[in-house]
Amino acid sequence: MTSKDAAKESEKRDARAGDARAGDARAEVHRLADALRDASIVRLLHEEPQRQDRLAVDAAGIHADFTRHRLPLPALDALLALARAVDLEGQRNAMFDGAAVNFTERRPALHVALRRPQGAGGASDPIASEVARTLERMFDFAEAVRDGRRRASGGERIASVVHVGIGGSHLGPQLACEALAHEADGPQLRFLSNVDPDSFARATAGLDPRTTLAIVASKSWHTTETARNAQALRRWFAGAGIEGEALQRHFVAVTSNVEAAAGFGLAPDALFPMWDWVGGRYSLWSAIGLPIALSIGASKFRAMLEGAHAMDRHFREAPLEHNAPVLMALVSLWNRLVLDGGTEVVVPYSDALRSLVTYLQQLQMESNGKRIGRDGEPVPWETVPAIWGSTGTDAQHSFFQALHQGTSVHPVDFIVIVPGAADDEHRGRALLANALAQVEALACGRQSDDADPLLAKHRSTPGNRPSSVLLLERLDARSFGALIALYEHKTASLGWLWEIDSFDQWGVELGKVLASDIEPMLDDGANEPQNEPQPAQRTPADGAAVPPHATVQPLIRRIRKALADRDARRAGPPAT
């Protein structure tokens, strides 16, 4: 046996030994989950004096409190043992060092390189240099628009920006611009993602094409929704006489398909790159963040990067026992085992974070909505919960009834922000009081003392409903960056704990392909698909032989008729 063969065999033995350790650690976590699923939160807070030290941590300006979960400290120790058995620390370090942690696509996931200061190390020099050059180009462009040096085709200042993108190209920038709107001093921003014509109408309502800049964010330049909205904007500009070379002063693109964007008519200085080592849902720190830079300026964008980098350093350097993203992931894994609801609720007590839930739905559910493990087999445990929620205090008057008295238990992330300024009506203080009251009510519940025993049962709330609190002293660019990075690292940690790939999204692809097949069939003159196999036919997951699109054929026929009736109504009665 050669030394190379011996090394490979040693790696296999180590892998088998690691698998055995992980299996034993996971079995112990599952055993404790079965035994302790009904643990009392109030009793744990009273009987475990170390709980505050073990389950509350300060990281990059955020105080993260995980003490109010049905998680006894011996179970926390078992979870930490599982994290070490799956080599979470090693996988985390591999991600920072640029290894191909996206193992199905054999790519790195180097979003952390986007906010790493130059010279801080970790990523290879070519990547660090390319990131720095791109960000500086983006900042120069944004500042030129903001201060009026870059103007529209007719010499007017840019007054409004329409950002066109979907998914990761849209959700992060929109969230950031809304969250930091109180720091904004740039042009007004509109976001266009949905291919629904009504979305386009709302995004452009009241805007003047002569003073509008359009940003098209699309890695491939072929995403259907983004491509069609970009064409619609091009037609909108043409309606104002803005065509040809003049259009170049009104369009900018963020894409990896520079050739296609240039063919659309964009100037080279208005093209910014995307890279395959950054997933869309992790990309707001890149040139995808151009609308953020236009809104708040380069210095505040850099502050956002600094906050995210501070959380990166905490995640990489803090021991697992005091590591906020790791503890957040371990709590989430535990709740997935001991609770029956199958969801996690996110309630930011800040209207500025009203889009956070939608952003986190993509970040966590697209990342960890997987069922196949690293070994190519279905994992024998539950993975991502459904993420949902809304802002407080509005949420208290919609779904909190179910959180307090419903039959399923749903853990809640409360995001609480100290108001930036006092107000005469003390509304900010009332917001804080409401958040803390809900935390207390969920944990403790209430036994009603109503004299009517039947009414007392209806008025009582069981309590023992778990929640986390993320407390921010302020919402600014730095703290926002840290908050988003916290959730990114929680998400990646859960992927490693569940032994899945958090950085691919194969499940999204099938619907796109089927939509391209189905759309032509909606035309009134389209041919009905035949029952015999066709090149476009795909075998369903259960292996059944069915005609293409058989499950939606009745709906296709009904929609075709509705479209034909619509067109007939528009055409009016036939001429006599």
PDB file of N, CA and C in Angstrom, residues 436-513:
ATOM      1  N   LEU A 436     -41.771  42.603  26.660  1.00  0.00           N
ATOM      2  CA  LEU A 436     -41.399  41.870  27.877  1.00  0.00           C
ATOM      3  C   LEU A 436     -42.607  41.178  28.491  1.00  0.00           C
ATOM      4  N   ALA A 437     -43.774  41.808  28.395  1.00  0.00           N
ATOM      5  CA  ALA A 437     -44.988  41.196  28.940  1.00  0.00           C
ATOM      6  C   ALA A 437     -45.314  39.892  28.208  1.00  0.00           C
ATOM      7  N   GLN A 438     -45.129  39.879  26.885  1.00  0.00           N
ATOM      8  CA  GLN A 438     -45.409  38.661  26.131  1.00  0.00           C
ATOM      9  C   GLN A 438     -44.409  37.557  26.467  1.00  0.00           C
ATOM     10  N   VAL A 439     -43.154  37.920  26.649  1.00  0.00           N
ATOM     11  CA  VAL A 439     -42.143  36.947  27.067  1.00  0.00           C
ATOM     12  C   VAL A 439     -42.552  36.304  28.395  1.00  0.00           C
ATOM     13  N   GLU A 440     -42.946  37.139  29.336  1.00  0.00           N
ATOM     14  CA  GLU A 440     -43.355  36.652  30.670  1.00  0.00           C
ATOM     15  C   GLU A 440     -44.621  35.810  30.587  1.00  0.00           C
ATOM     16  N   ALA A 441     -45.609  36.274  29.818  1.00  0.00           N
ATOM     17  CA  ALA A 441     -46.877  35.559  29.732  1.00  0.00           C
ATOM     18  C   ALA A 441     -46.705  34.193  29.092  1.00  0.00           C
ATOM     19  N   LEU A 442     -45.896  34.110  28.049  1.00  0.00           N
ATOM     20  CA  LEU A 442     -45.684  32.816  27.408  1.00  0.00           C
ATOM     21  C   LEU A 442     -44.998  31.842  28.352  1.00  0.00           C
ATOM     22  N   ALA A 443     -44.023  32.329  29.115  1.00  0.00           N
ATOM     23  CA  ALA A 443     -43.283  31.433  30.008  1.00  0.00           C
ATOM     24  C   ALA A 443     -44.111  31.002  31.212  1.00  0.00           C
ATOM     25  N   CYS A 444     -44.828  31.938  31.812  1.00  0.00           N
ATOM     26  CA  CYS A 444     -45.470  31.673  33.106  1.00  0.00           C
ATOM     27  C   CYS A 444     -46.936  31.288  32.997  1.00  0.00           C
ATOM     28  N   GLY A 445     -47.637  31.815  32.007  1.00  0.00           N
ATOM     29  CA  GLY A 445     -49.062  31.534  31.917  1.00  0.00           C
ATOM     30  C   GLY A 445     -49.831  32.145  33.072  1.00  0.00           C
ATOM     31  N   ARG A 446     -51.062  31.663  33.270  1.00  0.00           N
ATOM     32  CA  ARG A 446     -51.900  32.204  34.344  1.00  0.00           C
ATOM     33  C   ARG A 446     -52.970  31.183  34.710  1.00  0.00           C
ATOM     34  N   GLN A 447     -53.162  31.010  35.996  1.00  0.00           N
ATOM     35  CA  GLN A 447     -54.289  30.233  36.502  1.00  0.00           C
ATOM     36  C   GLN A 447     -55.376  31.211  36.925  1.00  0.00           C
ATOM     37  N   SER A 448     -56.503  31.194  36.218  1.00  0.00           N
ATOM     38  CA  SER A 448     -57.562  32.144  36.505  1.00  0.00           C
ATOM     39  C   SER A 448     -58.221  31.817  37.852  1.00  0.00           C
ATOM     40  N   ASP A 449     -58.571  32.866  38.614  1.00  0.00           N
ATOM     41  CA  ASP A 449     -59.284  32.685  39.887  1.00  0.00           C
ATOM     42  C   ASP A 449     -60.752  33.076  39.753  1.00  0.00           C
ATOM     43  N   ASP A 450     -61.252  33.045  38.505  1.00  0.00           N
ATOM     44  CA  ASP A 450     -62.651  33.396  38.286  1.00  0.00           C
ATOM     45  C   ASP A 450     -63.568  32.485  39.090  1.00  0.00           C
ATOM     46  N   ALA A 451     -64.614  33.059  39.651  1.00  0.00           N
ATOM     47  CA  ALA A 451     -65.536  32.284  40.489  1.00  0.00           C
ATOM     48  C   ALA A 451     -66.274  31.220  39.683  1.00  0.00           C
ATOM     49  N   ASP A 452     -66.487  31.463  38.432  1.00  0.00           N
ATOM     50  CA  ASP A 452     -67.146  30.478  37.570  1.00  0.00           C
ATOM     51  C   ASP A 452     -66.082  29.478  37.112  1.00  0.00           C
ATOM     52  N   PRO A 453     -66.143  28.225  37.550  1.00  0.00           N
ATOM     53  CA  PRO A 453     -65.088  27.264  37.226  1.00  0.00           C
ATOM     54  C   PRO A 453     -64.948  27.012  35.728  1.00  0.00           C
ATOM     55  N   LEU A 454     -66.059  27.060  34.994  1.00  0.00           N
ATOM     56  CA  LEU A 454     -65.960  26.855  33.553  1.00  0.00           C
ATOM     57  C   LEU A 454     -65.235  28.014  32.895  1.00  0.00           C
ATOM     58  N   LEU A 455     -65.608  29.251  33.286  1.00  0.00           N
ATOM     59  CA  LEU A 455     -64.941  30.422  32.727  1.00  0.00           C
ATOM     60  C   LEU A 455     -63.473  30.459  33.130  1.00  0.00           C
ATOM     61  N   ALA A 456     -63.185  29.988  34.335  1.00  0.00           N
ATOM     62  CA  ALA A 456     -61.797  29.963  34.790  1.00  0.00           C
ATOM     63  C   ALA A 456     -60.932  29.102  33.875  1.00  0.00           C
ATOM     64  N   LYS A 457     -61.488  27.999  33.401  1.00  0.00           N
ATOM     65  CA  LYS A 457     -60.725  27.149  32.485  1.00  0.00           C
ATOM     66  C   LYS A 457     -60.460  27.864  31.166  1.00  0.00           C
ATOM     67  N   HIS A 458     -61.449  28.595  30.679  1.00  0.00           N
ATOM     68  CA  HIS A 458     -61.272  29.315  29.423  1.00  0.00           C
ATOM     69  C   HIS A 458     -60.277  30.467  29.562  1.00  0.00           C
ATOM     70  N   ARG A 459     -60.223  31.071  30.728  1.00  0.00           N
ATOM     71  CA  ARG A 459     -59.362  32.233  30.916  1.00  0.00           C
ATOM     72  C   ARG A 459     -57.931  31.856  31.278  1.00  0.00           C
ATOM     73  N   SER A 460     -57.713  30.642  31.713  1.00  0.00           N
ATOM     74  CA  SER A 460     -56.369  30.220  32.102  1.00  0.00           C
ATOM     75  C   SER A 460     -55.494  29.980  30.866  1.00  0.00           C
ATOM     76  N   THR A 461     -54.221  30.293  30.996  1.00  0.00           N
ATOM     77  CA  THR A 461     -53.252  30.008  29.933  1.00  0.00           C
ATOM     78  C   THR A 461     -52.170  29.108  30.518  1.00  0.00           C
ATOM     79  N   PRO A 462     -51.749  28.075  29.776  1.00  0.00           N
ATOM     80  CA  PRO A 462     -50.882  27.064  30.374  1.00  0.00           C
ATOM     81  C   PRO A 462     -49.456  27.520  30.609  1.00  0.00           C
ATOM     82  N   GLY A 463     -48.974  28.511  29.851  1.00  0.00           N
ATOM     83  CA  GLY A 463     -47.577  28.895  30.000  1.00  0.00           C
ATOM     84  C   GLY A 463     -46.652  27.797  29.492  1.00  0.00           C
ATOM     85  N   ASN A 464     -45.413  27.856  29.947  1.00  0.00           N
ATOM     86  CA  ASN A 464     -44.367  26.914  29.523  1.00  0.00           C
ATOM     87  C   ASN A 464     -44.178  26.954  28.007  1.00  0.00           C
ATOM     88  N   ARG A 465     -44.402  28.131  27.413  1.00  0.00           N
ATOM     89  CA  ARG A 465     -44.204  28.331  25.974  1.00  0.00           C
ATOM     90  C   ARG A 465     -42.849  29.029  25.789  1.00  0.00           C
ATOM     91  N   PRO A 466     -41.931  28.416  25.048  1.00  0.00           N
ATOM     92  CA  PRO A 466     -40.546  28.915  25.001  1.00  0.00           C
ATOM     93  C   PRO A 466     -40.372  30.147  24.121  1.00  0.00           C
ATOM     94  N   SER A 467     -39.364  30.933  24.430  1.00  0.00           N
ATOM     95  CA  SER A 467     -39.021  32.096  23.605  1.00  0.00           C
ATOM     96  C   SER A 467     -37.573  32.487  23.840  1.00  0.00           C
ATOM     97  N   SER A 468     -37.004  33.141  22.832  1.00  0.00           N
ATOM     98  CA  SER A 468     -35.686  33.777  22.926  1.00  0.00           C
ATOM     99  C   SER A 468     -35.880  35.277  22.827  1.00  0.00           C
ATOM    100  N   VAL A 469     -34.938  36.021  23.392  1.00  0.00           N
ATOM    101  CA  VAL A 469     -34.951  37.479  23.278  1.00  0.00           C
ATOM    102  C   VAL A 469     -33.611  37.931  22.717  1.00  0.00           C
ATOM    103  N   LEU A 470     -33.668  38.686  21.622  1.00  0.00           N
ATOM    104  CA  LEU A 470     -32.484  39.349  21.078  1.00  0.00           C
ATOM    105  C   LEU A 470     -32.660  40.838  21.338  1.00  0.00           C
ATOM    106  N   LEU A 471     -31.835  41.377  22.218  1.00  0.00           N
ATOM    107  CA  LEU A 471     -31.955  42.764  22.655  1.00  0.00           C
ATOM    108  C   LEU A 471     -30.866  43.607  22.005  1.00  0.00           C
ATOM    109  N   LEU A 472     -31.280  44.630  21.264  1.00  0.00           N
ATOM    110  CA  LEU A 472     -30.362  45.573  20.632  1.00  0.00           C
ATOM    111  C   LEU A 472     -30.532  46.933  21.303  1.00  0.00           C
ATOM    112  N   GLU A 473     -29.426  47.562  21.651  1.00  0.00           N
ATOM    113  CA  GLU A 473     -29.508  48.880  22.284  1.00  0.00           C
ATOM    114  C   GLU A 473     -29.923  49.964  21.303  1.00  0.00           C
ATOM    115  N   ARG A 474     -29.734  49.716  20.030  1.00  0.00           N
ATOM    116  CA  ARG A 474     -30.165  50.648  18.984  1.00  0.00           C
ATOM    117  C   ARG A 474     -30.258  49.872  17.681  1.00  0.00           C
ATOM    118  N   LEU A 475     -31.012  50.425  16.733  1.00  0.00           N
ATOM    119  CA  LEU A 475     -31.038  49.864  15.385  1.00  0.00           C
ATOM    120  C   LEU A 475     -30.325  50.840  14.478  1.00  0.00           C
ATOM    121  N   ASP A 476     -29.114  50.512  14.125  1.00  0.00           N
ATOM    122  CA  ASP A 476     -28.342  51.298  13.173  1.00  0.00           C
ATOM    123  C   ASP A 476     -27.663  50.340  12.213  1.00  0.00           C
ATOM    124  N   ALA A 477     -26.854  50.869  11.327  1.00  0.00           N
ATOM    125  CA  ALA A 477     -26.261  50.020  10.297  1.00  0.00           C
ATOM    126  C   ALA A 477     -25.398  48.925  10.910  1.00  0.00           C
ATOM    127  N   ARG A 478     -24.643  49.246  11.946  1.00  0.00           N
ATOM    128  CA  ARG A 478     -23.760  48.254  12.556  1.00  0.00           C
ATOM    129  C   ARG A 478     -24.560  47.150  13.239  1.00  0.00           C
ATOM    130  N   SER A 479     -25.544  47.516  14.041  1.00  0.00           N
ATOM    131  CA  SER A 479     -26.307  46.493  14.763  1.00  0.00           C
ATOM    132  C   SER A 479     -27.152  45.660  13.800  1.00  0.00           C
ATOM    133  N   PHE A 480     -27.638  46.292  12.719  1.00  0.00           N
ATOM    134  CA  PHE A 480     -28.383  45.543  11.717  1.00  0.00           C
ATOM    135  C   PHE A 480     -27.486  44.490  11.062  1.00  0.00           C
ATOM    136  N   GLY A 481     -26.269  44.880  10.701  1.00  0.00           N
ATOM    137  CA  GLY A 481     -25.342  43.921  10.112  1.00  0.00           C
ATOM    138  C   GLY A 481     -25.069  42.752  11.034  1.00  0.00           C
ATOM    139  N   ALA A 482     -24.899  43.033  12.318  1.00  0.00           N
ATOM    140  CA  ALA A 482     -24.645  41.966  13.289  1.00  0.00           C
ATOM    141  C   ALA A 482     -25.846  41.034  13.409  1.00  0.00           C
ATOM    142  N   LEU A 483     -27.052  41.598  13.396  1.00  0.00           N
ATOM    143  CA  LEU A 483     -28.267  40.787  13.532  1.00  0.00           C
ATOM    144  C   LEU A 483     -28.405  39.813  12.363  1.00  0.00           C
ATOM    145  N   ILE A 484     -28.195  40.303  11.142  1.00  0.00           N
ATOM    146  CA  ILE A 484     -28.333  39.435   9.974  1.00  0.00           C
ATOM    147  C   ILE A 484     -27.253  38.360   9.982  1.00  0.00           C
ATOM    148  N   ALA A 485     -26.026  38.722  10.330  1.00  0.00           N
ATOM    149  CA  ALA A 485     -24.950  37.729  10.387  1.00  0.00           C
ATOM    150  C   ALA A 485     -25.228  36.678  11.454  1.00  0.00           C
ATOM    151  N   LEU A 486     -25.841  37.068  12.567  1.00  0.00           N
ATOM    152  CA  LEU A 486     -26.220  36.105  13.607  1.00  0.00           C
ATOM    153  C   LEU A 486     -27.134  35.031  13.033  1.00  0.00           C
ATOM    154  N   TYR A 487     -28.151  35.441  12.297  1.00  0.00           N
ATOM    155  CA  TYR A 487     -29.076  34.465  11.710  1.00  0.00           C
ATOM    156  C   TYR A 487     -28.403  33.649  10.603  1.00  0.00           C
ATOM    157  N   GLU A 488     -27.503  34.265   9.831  1.00  0.00           N
ATOM    158  CA  GLU A 488     -26.772  33.491   8.823  1.00  0.00           C
ATOM    159  C   GLU A 488     -26.001  32.348   9.464  1.00  0.00           C
ATOM    160  N   HIS A 489     -25.289  32.653  10.554  1.00  0.00           N
ATOM    161  CA  HIS A 489     -24.446  31.634  11.187  1.00  0.00           C
ATOM    162  C   HIS A 489     -25.276  30.604  11.956  1.00  0.00           C
ATOM    163  N   LYS A 490     -26.402  31.014  12.497  1.00  0.00           N
ATOM    164  CA  LYS A 490     -27.329  30.036  13.072  1.00  0.00           C
ATOM    165  C   LYS A 490     -27.749  29.032  12.002  1.00  0.00           C
ATOM    166  N   THR A 491     -28.079  29.563  10.823  1.00  0.00           N
ATOM    167  CA  THR A 491     -28.562  28.722   9.727  1.00  0.00           C
ATOM    168  C   THR A 491     -27.499  27.718   9.286  1.00  0.00           C
ATOM    169  N   ALA A 492     -26.275  28.191   9.082  1.00  0.00           N
ATOM    170  CA  ALA A 492     -25.199  27.294   8.677  1.00  0.00           C
ATOM    171  C   ALA A 492     -24.902  26.253   9.762  1.00  0.00           C
ATOM    172  N   SER A 493     -24.930  26.671  11.022  1.00  0.00           N
ATOM    173  CA  SER A 493     -24.672  25.731  12.120  1.00  0.00           C
ATOM    174  C   SER A 493     -25.712  24.614  12.146  1.00  0.00           C
ATOM    175  N   LEU A 494     -26.970  24.965  11.927  1.00  0.00           N
ATOM    176  CA  LEU A 494     -28.011  23.935  11.882  1.00  0.00           C
ATOM    177  C   LEU A 494     -27.780  22.978  10.724  1.00  0.00           C
ATOM    178  N   GLY A 495     -27.344  23.485   9.586  1.00  0.00           N
ATOM    179  CA  GLY A 495     -27.051  22.603   8.463  1.00  0.00           C
ATOM    180  C   GLY A 495     -25.985  21.586   8.809  1.00  0.00           C
ATOM    181  N   TRP A 496     -24.937  22.020   9.498  1.00  0.00           N
ATOM    182  CA  TRP A 496     -23.881  21.080   9.903  1.00  0.00           C
ATOM    183  C   TRP A 496     -24.386  20.100  10.952  1.00  0.00           C
ATOM    184  N   LEU A 497     -25.207  20.568  11.868  1.00  0.00           N
ATOM    185  CA  LEU A 497     -25.766  19.672  12.882  1.00  0.00           C
ATOM    186  C   LEU A 497     -26.687  18.626  12.254  1.00  0.00           C
ATOM    187  N   TRP A 498     -27.425  19.027  11.232  1.00  0.00           N
ATOM    188  CA  TRP A 498     -28.356  18.103  10.555  1.00  0.00           C
ATOM    189  C   TRP A 498     -27.682  17.333   9.418  1.00  0.00           C
ATOM    190  N   GLU A 499     -26.420  17.673   9.126  1.00  0.00           N
ATOM    191  CA  GLU A 499     -25.634  16.974   8.102  1.00  0.00           C
ATOM    192  C   GLU A 499     -26.239  17.141   6.707  1.00  0.00           C
ATOM    193  N   ILE A 500     -26.685  18.368   6.412  1.00  0.00           N
ATOM    194  CA  ILE A 500     -27.235  18.707   5.102  1.00  0.00           C
ATOM    195  C   ILE A 500     -26.443  19.880   4.530  1.00  0.00           C
ATOM    196  N   ASP A 501     -26.717  20.214   3.279  1.00  0.00           N
ATOM    197  CA  ASP A 501     -26.023  21.321   2.608  1.00  0.00           C
ATOM    198  C   ASP A 501     -26.891  22.574   2.690  1.00  0.00           C
ATOM    199  N   SER A 502     -26.449  23.549   3.471  1.00  0.00           N
ATOM    200  CA  SER A 502     -27.211  24.786   3.652  1.00  0.00           C
ATOM    201  C   SER A 502     -27.017  25.778   2.514  1.00  0.00           C
ATOM    202  N   PHE A 503     -26.215  25.442   1.521  1.00  0.00           N
ATOM    203  CA  PHE A 503     -25.821  26.451   0.532  1.00  0.00           C
ATOM    204  C   PHE A 503     -26.284  26.134  -0.888  1.00  0.00           C
ATOM    205  N   ASP A 504     -27.060  25.060  -1.080  1.00  0.00           N
ATOM    206  CA  ASP A 504     -27.652  24.816  -2.390  1.00  0.00           C
ATOM    207  C   ASP A 504     -29.159  25.024  -2.307  1.00  0.00           C
ATOM    208  N   GLN A 505     -29.871  24.871  -3.416  1.00  0.00           N
ATOM    209  CA  GLN A 505     -31.325  25.055  -3.424  1.00  0.00           C
ATOM    210  C   GLN A 505     -31.938  24.333  -4.615  1.00  0.00           C
ATOM    211  N   TRP A 506     -31.658  23.053  -4.726  1.00  0.00           N
ATOM    212  CA  TRP A 506     -32.127  22.291  -5.880  1.00  0.00           C
ATOM    213  C   TRP A 506     -33.649  22.216  -5.954  1.00  0.00           C
ATOM    214  N   GLY A 507     -34.311  22.277  -4.821  1.00  0.00           N
ATOM    215  CA  GLY A 507     -35.768  22.155  -4.830  1.00  0.00           C
ATOM    216  C   GLY A 507     -36.474  23.300  -5.536  1.00  0.00           C
ATOM    217  N   VAL A 508     -35.788  24.423  -5.715  1.00  0.00           N
ATOM    218  CA  VAL A 508     -36.390  25.582  -6.362  1.00  0.00           C
ATOM    219  C   VAL A 508     -36.450  25.399  -7.880  1.00  0.00           C
ATOM    220  N   GLU A 509     -35.579  24.529  -8.408  1.00  0.00           N
ATOM    221  CA  GLU A 509     -35.372  24.483  -9.853  1.00  0.00           C
ATOM    222  C   GLU A 509     -36.549  23.870 -10.619  1.00  0.00           C
ATOM    223  N   LEU A 510     -37.156  22.808 -10.058  1.00  0.00           N
ATOM    224  CA  LEU A 510     -38.166  22.069 -10.823  1.00  0.00           C
ATOM    225  C   LEU A 510     -39.336  22.950 -11.225  1.00  0.00           C
ATOM    226  N   GLY A 511     -39.835  23.761 -10.296  1.00  0.00           N
ATOM    227  CA  GLY A 511     -40.969  24.620 -10.611  1.00  0.00           C
ATOM    228  C   GLY A 511     -40.663  25.585 -11.744  1.00  0.00           C
ATOM    229  N   LYS A 512     -39.419  26.103 -11.801  1.00  0.00           N
ATOM    230  CA  LYS A 512     -39.036  27.014 -12.887  1.00  0.00           C
ATOM    231  C   LYS A 512     -39.130  26.305 -14.240  1.00  0.00           C
ATOM    232  N   VAL A 513     -38.631  25.064 -14.279  1.00  0.00           N
ATOM    233  CA  VAL A 513     -38.644  24.310 -15.538  1.00  0.00           C
ATOM    234  C   VAL A 513     -40.079  24.018 -15.965  1.00  0.00           C
TER     235      VAL A 513
END
